Coordinates of C-alpha atoms and ligand atoms in Angstrom, one line a residue:
M1 CA 70.9 80.0 93.5
S2 CA 73.0 82.3 90.6
S3 CA 75.0 80.0 88.2
K4 CA 77.5 82.0 88.6
L5 CA 77.2 80.9 92.4
A6 CA 76.8 77.7 91.6
E7 CA 80.3 78.4 89.8
L8 CA 82.3 79.7 92.8
N9 CA 80.7 76.6 95.7
A10 CA 81.6 73.9 92.9
W11 CA 85.2 75.4 92.6
V12 CA 85.4 75.5 96.6
A13 CA 83.9 72.2 97.5
H14 CA 86.5 70.5 94.7
Y15 CA 89.9 72.4 97.0
A16 CA 87.7 71.4 100.4
D17 CA 87.5 67.5 98.7
L18 CA 91.6 67.6 97.1
T19 CA 93.4 69.6 100.8
G20 CA 91.5 67.4 102.8
A21 CA 90.1 71.0 105.2
D22 CA 88.2 70.4 108.0
R23 CA 86.3 73.2 107.6
V24 CA 85.3 75.5 105.4
H25 CA 84.6 79.0 106.1
W26 CA 83.4 82.5 104.3
C27 CA 84.6 85.4 105.1
D28 CA 81.4 88.2 105.3
G29 CA 84.1 90.1 106.1
S30 CA 82.4 92.1 109.5
E31 CA 83.7 92.8 113.2
E32 CA 82.9 90.1 115.2
E33 CA 85.0 87.7 111.7
S34 CA 88.3 90.0 112.3
A35 CA 87.8 89.7 116.5
R36 CA 87.5 85.5 116.0
L37 CA 90.2 85.2 113.8
V38 CA 92.6 87.4 116.1
E39 CA 91.5 85.7 119.2
L40 CA 92.4 82.6 117.0
M41 CA 95.5 83.1 115.9
L42 CA 96.9 84.7 119.4
G43 CA 96.0 81.4 119.9
S44 CA 97.4 79.9 118.0
G45 CA 101.0 82.7 118.2
D46 CA 100.5 83.4 114.2
L47 CA 99.7 86.9 116.1
I48 CA 102.0 88.3 118.5
A49 CA 99.5 91.7 121.4
L50 CA 101.4 95.0 120.7
N51 CA 101.1 97.5 123.6
P52 CA 97.3 98.8 123.8
Q53 CA 98.1 101.8 126.2
T54 CA 100.8 102.8 122.7
H55 CA 99.0 101.2 120.2
P56 CA 95.5 99.7 120.5
N57 CA 94.5 96.7 118.3
C58 CA 97.9 96.5 116.7
F59 CA 99.2 92.5 116.4
L60 CA 102.6 91.1 115.3
H61 CA 102.9 89.0 113.2
R62 CA 106.8 86.4 112.2
S63 CA 107.7 84.7 109.4
S64 CA 109.4 81.7 109.0
V65 CA 113.3 82.6 108.5
S66 CA 113.0 81.6 104.6
D67 CA 110.3 83.2 103.4
V68 CA 110.6 86.8 104.3
A69 CA 110.2 88.5 100.8
R70 CA 108.5 87.7 97.6
V71 CA 110.4 84.8 95.5
E72 CA 110.9 86.0 91.7
H73 CA 112.2 82.5 90.8
L74 CA 109.5 80.6 91.9
T75 CA 106.7 83.0 90.3
F76 CA 105.7 81.2 87.2
V77 CA 103.8 82.4 84.6
C78 CA 101.4 79.9 82.4
T79 CA 100.3 80.4 78.6
A80 CA 99.7 78.1 76.9
N81 CA 101.9 79.7 74.5
R82 CA 105.1 80.0 75.8
D83 CA 105.7 83.5 74.4
D84 CA 102.9 84.8 75.1
A85 CA 104.9 85.1 78.8
G86 CA 107.6 86.4 77.8
P87 CA 111.7 86.1 78.1
N88 CA 110.5 89.3 80.8
N89 CA 108.8 86.2 83.1
H90 CA 109.0 82.7 83.8
W91 CA 107.2 80.0 81.8
M92 CA 105.3 76.9 82.5
D93 CA 103.4 74.4 80.5
P94 CA 99.7 75.1 81.9
E95 CA 98.5 71.3 82.6
Q96 CA 102.1 70.4 84.4
A97 CA 101.7 73.3 86.3
K98 CA 98.1 72.3 87.7
A99 CA 99.6 68.3 88.4
K100 CA 102.6 70.2 89.9
M101 CA 100.1 72.0 92.2
A102 CA 97.6 70.0 92.1
A103 CA 99.8 67.3 93.8
L104 CA 101.0 69.9 96.6
Y105 CA 97.4 71.0 97.2
K106 CA 96.4 66.9 98.2
G107 CA 95.9 66.6 101.4
C108 CA 97.5 69.8 102.9
M109 CA 94.4 71.5 104.6
K110 CA 94.2 68.2 106.8
G111 CA 93.4 69.7 110.6
R112 CA 93.1 73.0 109.4
T113 CA 90.2 75.6 107.9
L114 CA 89.3 76.7 103.9
Y115 CA 88.2 79.8 104.4
V116 CA 86.4 81.5 101.3
V117 CA 87.4 85.0 100.7
P118 CA 85.3 87.2 98.0
Y119 CA 87.0 90.6 97.4
C120 CA 87.3 94.1 95.3
M121 CA 90.0 95.3 93.8
G122 CA 88.8 99.0 93.8
P123 CA 85.7 101.1 94.9
I124 CA 83.0 98.1 94.8
D125 CA 80.8 100.4 92.6
S126 CA 82.9 101.2 90.1
P127 CA 83.0 100.0 86.9
L128 CA 86.6 100.3 87.1
A129 CA 86.8 97.8 90.2
R130 CA 87.7 93.3 89.6
C131 CA 86.6 91.1 91.8
G132 CA 88.6 87.5 93.0
V133 CA 88.0 84.9 95.2
E134 CA 90.9 83.4 97.2
I135 CA 90.5 79.9 99.0
T136 CA 92.9 80.1 102.2
D137 CA 93.8 78.6 105.0
S138 CA 96.0 81.0 106.3
P139 CA 94.4 83.8 108.6
Y140 CA 96.7 85.6 108.5
V141 CA 96.1 86.2 105.0
V142 CA 92.5 86.4 106.2
A143 CA 93.0 89.7 108.5
N144 CA 95.7 91.0 105.8
M145 CA 92.8 90.2 102.8
R146 CA 90.8 92.7 105.0
L147 CA 92.8 95.5 105.9
M148 CA 94.4 95.4 101.7
T149 CA 90.9 94.7 100.1
R150 CA 87.1 94.9 100.3
M151 CA 86.8 91.8 101.7
G152 CA 83.5 90.6 102.3
A153 CA 80.2 90.2 101.6
A154 CA 79.2 92.9 99.3
A155 CA 81.8 91.4 97.2
L156 CA 80.7 88.7 96.5
A157 CA 77.5 90.5 95.4
R158 CA 78.6 91.7 93.3
I159 CA 80.8 88.2 91.9
E160 CA 77.0 87.4 91.7
R161 CA 76.5 90.2 89.8
E162 CA 78.9 90.2 87.7
G163 CA 80.1 86.5 86.8
T164 CA 83.7 87.2 86.0
F165 CA 86.5 87.0 88.7
V166 CA 89.5 86.4 89.6
K167 CA 90.4 81.9 91.0
G168 CA 93.4 82.2 93.9
V169 CA 94.0 79.6 95.7
H170 CA 96.9 79.8 98.5
S171 CA 98.3 77.2 101.0
T172 CA 101.0 78.0 103.7
G173 CA 102.3 74.5 103.1
D174 CA 104.4 73.2 105.0
L175 CA 106.8 76.0 104.3
N176 CA 109.5 74.4 102.7
P177 CA 111.4 76.7 100.2
D178 CA 111.6 73.5 98.4
R179 CA 107.3 73.4 97.7
R180 CA 106.8 76.7 97.1
F181 CA 105.6 78.2 93.9
I182 CA 103.3 80.9 92.4
M183 CA 101.5 80.2 89.7
H184 CA 99.9 82.1 87.4
F185 CA 96.5 81.6 84.5
P186 CA 96.0 84.5 83.0
E187 CA 94.1 82.7 80.6
E188 CA 91.7 81.2 83.1
L189 CA 92.0 83.6 85.2
G190 CA 93.5 81.4 88.0
I191 CA 96.6 81.7 90.3
Q192 CA 98.2 79.2 92.7
S193 CA 100.4 79.7 95.2
F194 CA 101.8 77.2 97.9
G195 CA 104.2 77.0 100.3
S196 CA 104.9 80.8 101.2
G197 CA 102.8 83.2 103.4
Y198 CA 105.0 86.1 102.7
G199 CA 102.8 88.5 101.5
G200 CA 103.0 89.4 98.1
N201 CA 102.9 85.2 97.3
A202 CA 99.9 85.2 99.8
L203 CA 98.0 88.1 99.8
L204 CA 96.9 86.8 96.2
G205 CA 94.2 90.0 95.8
K206 CA 98.2 92.6 95.5
K207 CA 100.7 91.0 93.1
C208 CA 99.0 88.1 91.8
H209 CA 96.0 90.2 90.9
A210 CA 96.2 92.9 90.6
L211 CA 99.3 92.9 88.7
R212 CA 100.3 90.0 87.2
I213 CA 96.6 88.8 86.2
A214 CA 95.9 92.0 85.8
S215 CA 97.9 93.0 83.6
W216 CA 96.5 91.0 81.0
Q217 CA 93.4 91.5 81.4
A218 CA 93.5 95.3 80.7
R219 CA 95.6 94.2 77.7
Q220 CA 92.4 92.7 76.3
E221 CA 90.1 94.8 77.8
G222 CA 92.4 98.1 76.6
W223 CA 93.3 99.8 80.8
L224 CA 96.6 99.8 82.0
A225 CA 97.5 97.6 85.8
E226 CA 101.0 98.8 86.7
H227 CA 103.3 98.8 89.8
M228 CA 102.2 103.2 90.3
L229 CA 101.5 105.1 93.2
I230 CA 99.2 108.0 92.8
L231 CA 98.6 111.1 94.3
G232 CA 96.9 114.5 94.1
V233 CA 99.1 117.9 94.1
E234 CA 97.2 120.8 95.7
N235 CA 98.7 124.1 95.2
P236 CA 97.2 127.3 96.9
Q237 CA 95.0 128.6 94.1
G238 CA 92.9 124.7 95.6
E239 CA 93.5 123.0 92.0
T240 CA 94.5 118.9 92.2
H241 CA 96.7 116.9 89.9
Y242 CA 96.8 113.8 89.6
I243 CA 100.2 111.9 89.9
A244 CA 100.9 108.3 89.2
A245 CA 104.6 107.3 89.8
A246 CA 106.1 104.1 89.0
F247 CA 109.1 103.0 90.8
P248 CA 111.2 99.6 92.1
S249 CA 110.2 97.9 95.2
A250 CA 111.7 100.0 98.2
C251 CA 112.3 102.5 96.1
G252 CA 110.5 104.9 97.2
K253 CA 106.6 104.9 96.1
T254 CA 104.8 104.7 99.8
N255 CA 107.1 107.7 101.0
L256 CA 106.1 109.9 98.3
A257 CA 102.9 108.8 98.0
M258 CA 102.6 110.3 102.0
L259 CA 104.6 113.4 101.1
I260 CA 104.3 116.0 103.3
P261 CA 105.4 119.5 101.5
P262 CA 108.2 121.1 103.4
Q263 CA 108.2 124.5 105.5
G264 CA 107.4 127.8 102.8
Y265 CA 105.5 124.9 100.6
R266 CA 102.9 124.1 103.6
E267 CA 103.0 128.4 104.2
A268 CA 101.7 128.8 101.2
G269 CA 98.6 126.8 100.6
W270 CA 100.2 122.3 99.2
K271 CA 99.1 119.8 99.7
I272 CA 99.7 116.2 98.8
W273 CA 96.9 113.8 99.0
T274 CA 97.4 110.0 98.7
V275 CA 94.9 108.4 96.8
G276 CA 97.2 104.7 96.2
D277 CA 100.6 103.7 97.2
D278 CA 101.5 100.8 95.0
I279 CA 99.3 99.4 92.2
C280 CA 97.2 102.0 89.8
W281 CA 94.3 100.9 87.2
M282 CA 94.2 103.1 84.5
R283 CA 91.8 103.3 81.3
P284 CA 91.2 106.5 78.8
G285 CA 87.0 108.3 79.9
A286 CA 85.1 109.9 77.6
D287 CA 86.6 113.4 77.2
G288 CA 90.1 111.3 76.7
R289 CA 92.2 111.8 79.6
L290 CA 93.8 108.9 81.2
Y291 CA 91.7 108.1 84.9
A292 CA 93.3 105.9 87.5
I293 CA 92.0 103.9 90.7
N294 CA 93.8 102.4 93.5
P295 CA 92.2 98.4 93.2
E296 CA 93.7 98.4 97.5
A297 CA 92.8 99.0 100.2
G298 CA 95.2 100.1 103.0
Y299 CA 98.4 99.8 102.7
F300 CA 101.4 96.8 103.2
G301 CA 104.4 98.9 103.4
V302 CA 108.2 98.3 103.6
A303 CA 108.8 99.3 108.2
P304 CA 112.0 100.2 108.3
G305 CA 113.5 103.8 107.3
T306 CA 109.5 105.1 107.5
S307 CA 110.2 107.5 111.0
A308 CA 108.7 111.1 111.5
K309 CA 110.6 112.8 109.9
T310 CA 111.1 110.6 106.2
N311 CA 107.6 109.6 106.6
P312 CA 105.5 111.4 109.5
N313 CA 101.3 110.6 107.3
A314 CA 103.2 106.6 108.1
L315 CA 104.2 106.7 111.2
A316 CA 100.7 107.8 112.6
M317 CA 98.9 105.9 110.7
L318 CA 100.5 103.5 112.5
T319 CA 100.2 103.6 116.4
H320 CA 96.7 101.8 115.8
D321 CA 94.2 99.2 113.9
A322 CA 97.7 97.8 111.8
I323 CA 99.3 94.5 111.7
F324 CA 103.1 94.2 111.6
T325 CA 105.7 91.6 109.8
N326 CA 108.5 90.6 111.0
V327 CA 109.0 94.1 112.9
A328 CA 111.4 93.8 116.3
V329 CA 109.7 94.7 119.1
T330 CA 110.7 97.3 122.5
A331 CA 110.8 96.0 125.8
D332 CA 107.4 97.4 126.5
N333 CA 106.3 96.0 123.6
Q334 CA 106.2 98.7 121.0
P335 CA 106.4 97.7 117.4
W336 CA 110.7 98.9 116.8
W337 CA 112.7 98.8 113.0
E338 CA 116.2 101.0 111.8
G339 CA 115.6 104.3 111.1
L340 CA 113.3 104.9 114.3
P341 CA 115.6 107.6 116.6
D342 CA 113.1 106.4 119.3
G343 CA 113.3 103.1 121.5
T344 CA 114.9 99.9 121.8
P345 CA 114.7 97.1 120.6
V346 CA 114.8 93.9 123.1
A347 CA 113.9 91.2 120.6
D348 CA 114.6 90.8 117.3
W349 CA 112.9 90.3 113.9
Q350 CA 112.8 86.3 114.4
G351 CA 112.0 87.1 118.2
R352 CA 115.6 86.0 119.5
A353 CA 116.6 89.3 122.7
F354 CA 118.1 91.9 120.1
D355 CA 122.1 91.4 119.1
P356 CA 123.6 93.4 116.2
A357 CA 125.6 90.6 115.7
N358 CA 122.8 89.0 113.9
G359 CA 122.3 92.3 111.8
P360 CA 119.0 94.2 111.8
A361 CA 117.1 94.1 114.7
A362 CA 113.8 94.3 112.2
H363 CA 113.6 92.1 108.4
P364 CA 115.0 95.0 106.7
N365 CA 111.3 93.7 103.8
S366 CA 109.5 94.0 107.2
R367 CA 105.9 95.2 106.7
F368 CA 102.5 97.2 108.2
T369 CA 99.4 96.4 106.6
V370 CA 97.2 99.2 107.6
S371 CA 93.9 100.0 106.1
A372 CA 94.0 103.7 103.6
R373 CA 91.6 105.0 105.8
Q374 CA 94.0 106.0 108.8
C375 CA 96.4 107.1 106.6
P376 CA 96.4 111.7 107.6
S377 CA 96.6 112.9 103.9
Y378 CA 94.1 110.2 102.4
T379 CA 92.3 111.5 99.8
P380 CA 88.3 110.9 99.4
M381 CA 88.5 111.0 95.6
A382 CA 90.7 107.0 96.3
E383 CA 86.7 106.0 96.6
D384 CA 85.1 108.0 93.6
P385 CA 83.8 105.0 91.6
Q386 CA 85.5 107.3 88.0
G387 CA 88.3 108.1 88.8
V388 CA 91.0 110.2 88.9
P389 CA 92.4 112.3 86.0
L390 CA 96.1 111.2 85.5
S391 CA 98.5 115.0 84.6
A392 CA 101.5 113.1 84.4
I393 CA 102.8 109.6 85.1
V394 CA 106.3 109.4 86.3
F395 CA 109.0 106.6 86.1
G396 CA 112.6 106.4 88.5
G397 CA 114.1 103.6 90.2
R398 CA 117.5 103.8 91.9
R399 CA 120.7 104.9 90.7
E400 CA 123.4 106.3 92.0
S401 CA 125.3 107.5 88.9
L402 CA 124.0 109.1 85.1
V403 CA 120.0 109.2 85.5
P404 CA 119.6 112.7 87.0
L405 CA 116.7 114.1 89.7
V406 CA 114.0 114.7 86.9
F407 CA 113.7 114.6 83.1
E408 CA 110.5 115.2 81.3
A409 CA 110.2 112.2 77.8
R410 CA 109.7 114.4 74.2
D411 CA 106.4 112.8 73.9
W412 CA 104.5 110.0 74.8
T413 CA 106.5 108.0 72.7
H414 CA 109.5 108.3 74.3
G415 CA 107.9 108.2 77.5
V416 CA 106.8 104.9 77.1
L417 CA 110.8 104.3 75.6
V418 CA 112.1 105.5 79.0
G419 CA 109.7 103.5 81.7
A420 CA 111.2 100.3 79.3
G421 CA 114.3 101.6 80.2
M422 CA 114.3 102.5 83.3
A423 CA 116.5 100.0 85.3
S424 CA 117.4 100.0 88.8
E425 CA 119.8 98.7 92.1
T426 CA 118.3 95.8 93.3
T427 CA 116.0 95.7 96.5
A428 CA 115.8 93.5 99.9
A429 CA 111.9 93.7 98.6
A430 CA 112.4 90.5 96.9
T431 CA 115.2 87.0 97.3
G432 CA 118.7 88.1 95.5
A433 CA 121.4 90.0 96.2
V434 CA 121.2 93.9 96.7
G435 CA 122.2 96.5 94.6
V436 CA 123.2 95.8 91.2
V437 CA 121.0 97.2 88.7
R438 CA 119.0 95.2 86.2
R439 CA 116.7 96.6 84.1
D440 CA 113.0 97.1 85.4
S441 CA 110.6 98.2 83.2
M442 CA 107.6 100.1 84.3
A443 CA 108.9 98.8 87.3
M444 CA 106.9 95.9 86.2
K445 CA 108.9 92.9 85.9
P446 CA 109.1 90.7 88.4
F447 CA 104.6 92.0 88.1
A448 CA 104.2 91.8 84.3
G449 CA 101.7 88.3 83.4
Y450 CA 102.9 88.9 79.4
N451 CA 105.9 89.5 77.1
F452 CA 107.3 93.1 77.5
G453 CA 107.2 93.2 74.4
D454 CA 103.5 92.8 73.7
Y455 CA 103.4 95.0 76.2
F456 CA 105.6 97.7 75.0
A457 CA 103.0 97.9 72.1
H458 CA 99.9 97.8 74.7
W459 CA 101.6 101.0 76.2
L460 CA 102.1 102.5 72.5
S461 CA 98.7 102.2 71.7
F462 CA 96.9 104.9 74.1
D463 CA 98.0 107.5 70.9
K464 CA 95.3 107.6 69.6
P465 CA 93.3 110.3 68.6
G466 CA 91.2 112.3 70.9
A467 CA 94.0 110.4 73.8
K468 CA 94.7 113.8 75.8
L469 CA 97.4 111.7 77.9
P470 CA 99.5 112.4 80.6
K471 CA 103.5 114.1 80.2
I472 CA 106.0 111.4 81.5
F473 CA 108.9 112.1 83.5
H474 CA 111.5 110.7 84.9
V475 CA 113.0 111.0 88.3
N476 CA 115.9 109.6 90.2
W477 CA 116.3 110.3 94.6
F478 CA 119.5 108.0 94.6
R479 CA 122.1 109.7 92.7
K480 CA 125.6 109.7 94.8
N481 CA 128.7 111.4 94.6
A482 CA 131.7 110.3 94.7
G483 CA 131.5 109.4 98.3
G484 CA 128.7 107.6 98.6
K485 CA 126.8 109.8 100.1
F486 CA 122.8 110.7 99.0
L487 CA 123.5 114.2 96.4
W488 CA 119.6 114.7 97.1
P489 CA 117.5 115.6 100.3
G490 CA 114.7 113.9 99.4
F491 CA 111.5 112.7 100.7
G492 CA 109.5 115.8 101.9
D493 CA 111.7 118.3 99.2
N494 CA 110.6 115.7 96.3
M495 CA 108.4 118.5 96.3
R496 CA 109.6 120.9 95.0
V497 CA 110.1 118.4 92.0
L498 CA 106.1 118.1 91.5
E499 CA 106.0 121.3 91.8
W500 CA 108.1 121.7 88.3
M501 CA 106.5 119.2 87.1
I502 CA 103.0 120.6 87.5
K503 CA 104.8 123.5 86.3
R504 CA 105.7 122.1 83.0
V505 CA 101.7 120.5 82.5
K506 CA 100.8 124.0 82.9
N507 CA 103.6 125.2 80.2
E508 CA 103.9 127.8 82.7
V509 CA 108.2 127.0 82.4
P510 CA 110.4 126.8 79.1
G511 CA 112.6 124.2 80.7
H512 CA 115.4 122.8 78.7
A513 CA 115.9 120.5 75.8
T514 CA 118.6 117.1 76.2
A515 CA 119.6 114.5 74.1
I516 CA 117.7 112.6 76.9
G517 CA 115.0 114.9 77.4
I518 CA 114.3 117.8 79.1
L519 CA 115.5 118.8 82.7
P520 CA 114.8 121.8 84.5
G521 CA 115.8 125.2 82.9
E522 CA 118.3 127.4 85.2
G523 CA 115.9 128.1 88.4
E524 CA 112.6 126.6 87.6
L525 CA 113.2 124.1 90.1
N526 CA 112.4 126.0 93.6
R527 CA 116.0 126.1 95.5
D528 CA 113.7 128.0 98.7
G529 CA 114.8 127.0 101.6
L530 CA 116.7 124.7 99.8
N531 CA 119.7 122.8 101.6
I532 CA 122.1 122.0 99.1
D533 CA 124.5 123.5 97.2
A534 CA 125.2 124.6 93.7
A535 CA 128.1 122.1 92.8
D536 CA 125.6 119.0 94.2
L537 CA 122.5 120.6 92.0
Q538 CA 124.4 120.8 88.6
A539 CA 125.8 117.6 89.4
L540 CA 122.1 115.6 89.7
L541 CA 120.5 117.7 86.5
H542 CA 124.1 116.7 85.3
V543 CA 123.6 114.8 81.6
D544 CA 126.6 113.4 80.9
T545 CA 127.2 112.7 77.4
H546 CA 129.3 109.7 76.7
A547 CA 127.5 107.8 79.4
W548 CA 124.8 108.1 78.3
R549 CA 125.2 106.2 75.1
T550 CA 127.1 103.3 76.7
E551 CA 123.1 103.7 78.5
V552 CA 121.5 103.6 75.4
G553 CA 123.7 100.7 74.0
A554 CA 122.7 98.4 77.0
I555 CA 119.2 99.8 76.6
A556 CA 119.0 98.3 72.5
D557 CA 121.0 95.2 73.3
Y558 CA 117.5 94.9 76.6
L559 CA 114.5 96.2 73.9
E560 CA 116.9 93.0 71.7
E561 CA 115.6 90.4 74.2
F562 CA 111.8 90.9 73.3
G563 CA 112.7 90.4 70.0
E564 CA 110.2 90.2 66.5
R565 CA 107.8 91.5 70.2
T566 CA 109.1 94.7 71.2
P567 CA 107.7 97.3 68.3
A568 CA 109.7 98.9 65.9
A569 CA 108.8 102.4 67.4
L570 CA 111.1 102.3 70.3
F571 CA 114.1 101.5 68.2
E572 CA 112.9 104.1 66.3
E573 CA 112.9 106.9 69.5
L574 CA 116.1 105.0 70.6
D575 CA 118.0 106.3 67.2
K576 CA 116.6 109.9 67.8
T577 CA 118.1 110.1 71.1
A578 CA 121.2 108.4 70.2
R579 CA 121.4 110.6 67.3
Q580 CA 121.4 114.1 69.7
L581 CA 124.3 112.3 72.3
V582 CA 126.9 114.8 70.8
Ligands
GTP601 P1 107.1 98.4 97.5 O1 105.4 98.5 98.6 O2 107.9 97.2 98.5 O3 106.8 98.3 95.5 O4 108.3 99.5 97.9 P2 107.7 101.6 97.5 O5 108.2 102.0 97.0 O6 107.0 101.9 97.4 O7 109.2 101.6 98.7 P3 109.7 102.6 100.0 O8 108.2 104.0 99.8 O9 108.3 101.9 101.2 O10 111.2 102.8 100.4 C1 111.9 102.6 100.9 C2 113.2 102.6 100.7 O11 113.2 103.8 100.2 C3 113.9 103.5 102.3 O12 115.0 102.8 102.4 C4 113.7 104.9 102.3 O13 114.5 105.6 103.1 C5 113.5 105.1 100.8 N1 113.7 106.6 100.1 C6 112.1 106.9 100.1 N2 112.0 108.1 99.8 C7 113.6 108.3 99.5 C8 113.7 109.2 99.4 O14 113.4 110.7 98.9 N3 115.4 109.6 99.3 C9 115.5 108.6 99.5 N4 117.5 108.2 99.4 N5 115.7 107.0 99.4 C10 114.5 107.6 99.9
MN602 MN1 105.4 96.7 95.3
MN603 MN1 105.1 100.3 99.6

């Protein structure tokens, strides 16, 4: 046995002992193993089989009622020096955190099986990929990790070769929210999670590893780990431009990643290819461009609102081999959620007889888990070990006023400011109030594993001689009129905005320079077949100088929060904007 496997074995043995697990099972990722786990979960009630005629190999999981979303107030970054975690994270002293967790883990797996899940984030042969091992007592977590990562024997072989891996420990514990913690130890590439079975808290490869720990690793190694979808836009000439986009949770990443171009575009030969829908790891290549991979192998998407109208590709991939969490079911046992035009829920997400008085039938943060390969727009380029070269980076949020449909940053530094200053109204994806505007730099507020001040400086550092950086844009699909109605039809029609971005990348249109950035000039946005009146379009592209001055002040206050660590270049850039807002 290699010394690296010896280290892994000793670590597993330590937790087997501490947790008092009855058995230890090393996951190989095989079909047989998966079938056995499903059998086990059907027996225990962890999974409920859905209609095998309409949804073969699809299962429903109902989580504990108080365990339905990420818990940011219970998520900690534990660094030796508190300032390294920054005001953007909850911090706990690493030794104190470990002691707390060891007390919780003690004996917590009595009567349970401890699963060892080796996984690789990214194509197994990619130099950009990184590996981890998750210890968990939840077979539901194993089943999800199997869909969401490259899990099993191949990952273990890479770990043995490479040595370095992220060590994640997870136990559902007793699901008591008072005994729930998600701890990160970036300095030792460790994660410890207790008391939750929910996706972002329990599938440690995703937010914990691929964002919080990876962002720390990325800073040290000169790359970026981001909360971004990656898509390819193929034009009628057959050339494909790749775009990465960061929107906060439940703000449209999965939708945009799987967009189907509207009528007219399709006939002309435009296509959208999906590389990833949630996480993007990118690094400069030898030619100076940024190359991106999707570290995940599946989608953990928001179910409500997913329909043949909003996201036909997602709907198409959800007819077989999928896990649904906290959706409702129909009389003939099909999965159901708000936004589906057909079907009637008979049981709600908690398994009660559906009664509208109890609220929505499906939980607003109910999710599907499915292999990326089942998506009709999935591109083989997503498996390319070198990644895809980026033409554009997009930031965006949910803003019912102020922020126009789209604008382009003046340059990289301004783009970093746009990302750092972005804000969004909160959603059901995390516990807490919904609809409150909060700053969410690069959509990474819940996910950056270190001080945002250092993070902004790291972003700025990519602008160096020889770099051929993507253009940076900002979008807002969510602007509303006085009556509270969305001004922009969104979804497939977002293609029009993507097309304008590509035109800007290729320098085919001049755009219209404003104080906040470059907006589409007169006639530059394709309106053929678009159902929107001129006044609404004008409102969508309006820059309200007075309101933006207030916004600039709010951004300055926010950047001050990171003190000395906020790069001076961002304040200088903000001044540039302020001076033009007259
Ligand atoms: P996470 O997976 O939690 O990181 O979120 P996500 O960014 O992938 O969110 P998702 O694509 O699942 O978006 C969920 C919500 O955004 C749903 O309520 C959608 O209806 C809404 N949405 C997505 N795209 C658009 C759009 O173009 N316009 C409008 N109005 N709503 C949209
Ligand atoms: Mn996300
Ligand atoms: Mn998503």
